[in-house]
XYZ file of C-alpha atoms in Angstrom:
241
model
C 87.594 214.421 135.236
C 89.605 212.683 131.908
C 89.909 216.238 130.415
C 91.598 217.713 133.874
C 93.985 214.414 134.548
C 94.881 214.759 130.427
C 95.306 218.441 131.255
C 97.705 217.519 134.349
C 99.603 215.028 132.200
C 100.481 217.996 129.499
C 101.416 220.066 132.010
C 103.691 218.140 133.584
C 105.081 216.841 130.393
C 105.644 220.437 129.372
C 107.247 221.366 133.250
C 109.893 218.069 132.774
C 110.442 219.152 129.272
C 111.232 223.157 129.922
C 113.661 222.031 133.353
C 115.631 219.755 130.752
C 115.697 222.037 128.459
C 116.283 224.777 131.074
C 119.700 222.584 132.533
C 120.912 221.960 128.871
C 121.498 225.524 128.267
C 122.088 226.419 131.612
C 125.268 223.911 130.763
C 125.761 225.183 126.949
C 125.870 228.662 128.906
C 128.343 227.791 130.977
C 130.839 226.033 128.803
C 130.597 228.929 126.381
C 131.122 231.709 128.311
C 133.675 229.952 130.888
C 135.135 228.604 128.189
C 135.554 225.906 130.659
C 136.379 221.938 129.003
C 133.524 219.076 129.554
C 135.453 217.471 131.975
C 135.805 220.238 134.299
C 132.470 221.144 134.019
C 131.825 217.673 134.974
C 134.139 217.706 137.941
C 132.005 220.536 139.274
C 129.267 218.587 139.022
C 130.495 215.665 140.584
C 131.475 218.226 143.378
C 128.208 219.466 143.529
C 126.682 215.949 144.313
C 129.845 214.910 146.471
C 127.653 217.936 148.725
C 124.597 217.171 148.273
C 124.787 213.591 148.808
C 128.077 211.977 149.117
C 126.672 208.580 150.349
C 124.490 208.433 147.533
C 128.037 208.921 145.387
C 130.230 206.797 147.602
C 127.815 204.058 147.500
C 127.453 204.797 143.798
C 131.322 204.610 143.008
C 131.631 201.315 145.142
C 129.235 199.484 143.309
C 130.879 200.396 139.825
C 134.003 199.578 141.339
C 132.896 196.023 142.098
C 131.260 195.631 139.037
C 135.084 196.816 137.319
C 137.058 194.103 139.209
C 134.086 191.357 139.183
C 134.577 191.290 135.554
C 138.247 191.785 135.088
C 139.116 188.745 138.063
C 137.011 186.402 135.627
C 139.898 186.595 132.963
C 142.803 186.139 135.433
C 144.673 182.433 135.610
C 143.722 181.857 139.920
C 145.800 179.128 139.256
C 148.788 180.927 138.835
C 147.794 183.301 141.142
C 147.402 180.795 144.223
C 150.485 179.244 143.288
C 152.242 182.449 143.885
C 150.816 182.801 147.051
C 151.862 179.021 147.979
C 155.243 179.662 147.312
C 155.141 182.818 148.542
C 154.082 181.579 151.952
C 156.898 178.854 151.868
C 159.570 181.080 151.083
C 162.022 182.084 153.624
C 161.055 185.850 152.825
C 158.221 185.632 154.160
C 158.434 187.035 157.657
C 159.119 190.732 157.069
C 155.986 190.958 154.573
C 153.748 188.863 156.609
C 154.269 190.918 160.045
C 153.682 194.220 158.025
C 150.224 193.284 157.260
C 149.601 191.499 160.167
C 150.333 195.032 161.904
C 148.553 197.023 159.166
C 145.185 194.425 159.584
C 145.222 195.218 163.425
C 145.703 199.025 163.235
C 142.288 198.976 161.591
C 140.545 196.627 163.401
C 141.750 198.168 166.721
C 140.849 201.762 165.247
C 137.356 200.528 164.373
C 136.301 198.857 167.400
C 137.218 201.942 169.407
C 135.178 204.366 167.183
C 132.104 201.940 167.276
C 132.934 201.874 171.127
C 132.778 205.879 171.456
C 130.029 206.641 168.666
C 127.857 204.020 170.900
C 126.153 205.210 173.943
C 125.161 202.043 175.172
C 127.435 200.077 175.752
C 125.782 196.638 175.298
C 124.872 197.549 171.615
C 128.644 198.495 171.058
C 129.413 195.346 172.467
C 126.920 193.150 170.278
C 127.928 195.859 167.065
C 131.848 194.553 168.058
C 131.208 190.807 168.877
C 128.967 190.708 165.245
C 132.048 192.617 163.894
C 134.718 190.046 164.859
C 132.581 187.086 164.640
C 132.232 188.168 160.551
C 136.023 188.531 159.977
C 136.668 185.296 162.022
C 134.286 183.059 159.790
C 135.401 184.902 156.279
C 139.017 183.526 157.178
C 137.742 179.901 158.260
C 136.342 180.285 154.964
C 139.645 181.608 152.759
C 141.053 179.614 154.322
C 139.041 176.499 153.830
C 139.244 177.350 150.579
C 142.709 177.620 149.821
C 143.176 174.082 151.706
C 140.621 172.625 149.584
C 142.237 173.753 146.358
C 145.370 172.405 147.644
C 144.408 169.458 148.219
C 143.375 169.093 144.373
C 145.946 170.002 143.374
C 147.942 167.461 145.073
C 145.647 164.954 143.875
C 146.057 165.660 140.576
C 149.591 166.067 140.728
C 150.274 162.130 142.325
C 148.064 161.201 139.957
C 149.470 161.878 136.937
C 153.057 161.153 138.648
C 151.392 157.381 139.354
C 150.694 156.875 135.889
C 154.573 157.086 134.697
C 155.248 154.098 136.396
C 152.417 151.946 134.375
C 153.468 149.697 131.261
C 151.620 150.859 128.465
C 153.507 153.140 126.559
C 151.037 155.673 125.136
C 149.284 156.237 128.713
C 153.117 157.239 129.962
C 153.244 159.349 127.068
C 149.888 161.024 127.853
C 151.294 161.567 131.706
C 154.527 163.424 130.426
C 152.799 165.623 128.313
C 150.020 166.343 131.214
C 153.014 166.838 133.653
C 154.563 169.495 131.001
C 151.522 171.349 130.261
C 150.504 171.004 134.155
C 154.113 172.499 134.442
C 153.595 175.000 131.881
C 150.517 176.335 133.644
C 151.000 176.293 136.736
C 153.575 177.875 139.367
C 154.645 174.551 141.223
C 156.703 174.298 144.833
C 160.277 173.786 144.243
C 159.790 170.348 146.464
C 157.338 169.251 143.179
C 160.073 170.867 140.761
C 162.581 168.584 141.939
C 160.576 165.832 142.431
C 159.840 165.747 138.727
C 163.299 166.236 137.645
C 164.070 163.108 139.323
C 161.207 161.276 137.791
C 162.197 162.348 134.358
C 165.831 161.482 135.495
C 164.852 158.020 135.683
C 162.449 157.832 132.776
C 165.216 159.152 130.899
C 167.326 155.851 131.735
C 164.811 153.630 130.731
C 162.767 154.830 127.796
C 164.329 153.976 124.198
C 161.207 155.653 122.555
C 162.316 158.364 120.705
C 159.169 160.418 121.450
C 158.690 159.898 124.493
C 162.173 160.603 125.648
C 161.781 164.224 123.399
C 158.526 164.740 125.838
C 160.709 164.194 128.882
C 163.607 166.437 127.683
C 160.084 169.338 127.136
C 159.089 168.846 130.354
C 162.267 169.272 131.854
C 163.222 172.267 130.337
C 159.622 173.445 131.361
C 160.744 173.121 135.030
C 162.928 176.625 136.381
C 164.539 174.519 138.634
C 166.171 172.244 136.329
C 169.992 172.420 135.667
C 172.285 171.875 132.714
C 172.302 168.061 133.162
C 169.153 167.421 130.833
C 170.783 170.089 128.291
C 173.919 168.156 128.330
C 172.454 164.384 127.808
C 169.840 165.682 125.087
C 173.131 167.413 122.893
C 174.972 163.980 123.983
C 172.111 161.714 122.654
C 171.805 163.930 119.291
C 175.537 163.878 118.350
């Protein structure tokens, strides 16, 4: 019994060994006497499995596609990114954009529910197929949405507090608030509401302060802000004359 399942083993060692060996000049063949490139030969095999299975691909191409964005999203600044879209959704440009998509969205959904409706004989399971469909979409935009509100919020937070702590008397923690405020400035992609609101801070800093560095940190931050007009400019080339 050893010496047959040893025998079995060889053989189909040796069978594996003979089809690769069979497929490597099978492609050696081809790419000689075709004279075709690599990459079209590996087009026609791609086209070849796109036949013979093309979920197995689809699926297959999906999951490396994922995997592509997963790790190029980890390097992006979602800071700057949801600041866009905050001032993006404030802006009076909005509308036109907004009702596109809003049109585009409901296209699709409308399209799918109908073809889940037809494809289904019973009309219950379409039903249950379309309620589990909708019910899905509706909690993944509580979610965003949730989200988005959330990071909002902190971002708020953050902002009043380091706009609180100009208005305390010791003079290095004001010092350490400007600079925040400039590199939170720097980094970020603020509202213009916040813009101005921290040109008029800095406006009124400037009038008090006599410390020559933190009065440099204030001019910094507002020639940070792109909101900010040639007033500052003007005072800072006044004050160095």
């Amino acid at each position: 019994m050893v010496k047959t399942s040893h025998h079995s083993e060889q053989e189909s060692t040796s069978s594996s060994s003979q089809t690769q060996q069979f497929v490597r000049s099978l492609w050696r063949g081809l790419a000689r006497e075709q004279g075709l490139p690599v990459w079209a030969l590996l087009a026609i095999f791609l086209v070849m499995l796109l036949l013979w299975n093309w979920q197995l691909i689809a699926a297959t191409s999906a999951g490396i596609f994922a995997m592509t964005a997963v790790y190029m999203m980890q390097d992006w600044n979602w800071n700057v990114i949801l600041w866009r879209i905050q001032k993006f959704l404030q802006s009076p440009y909005r509308h036109l954009p907004l009702s596109v998509a809003s049109g585009t969205v409901t296209v699709f959904l409308t399209y799918t529910v109908l073809a889940v409706w037809s494809d289904q004989e019973n009309h219950w399971l379409a039903s249950a197929n379309i309620l589990q469909l909708v019910a899905t979409l509706g909690i993944l935009v509580l979610l965003v949405r949730q989200a988005f509100s959330q990071w909002l919020q902190r971002q708020q937070n953050n902002f009043d507090q380091l706009i609180t702590q100009l208005a305390v008397n010791d003079d290095l923690a004001r010092l350490i608030a400007i600079k925040k405020i400039n590199q939170y400035v720097q980094d970020n992609w603020l509202p213009a509401a916040q813009e101005r609101a921290i040109a008029d801070y800095c406006q009124v800093l400037l009038n008090r302060e006599t410390e020559t560095t933190m009065r440099e940190a204030i001019f910094e931050t507002l020639e940070s802000l792109q909101s900010i007009t040639a007033k500052p400019a003007l005072q800072r080339s006044a004050n160095n004359i």
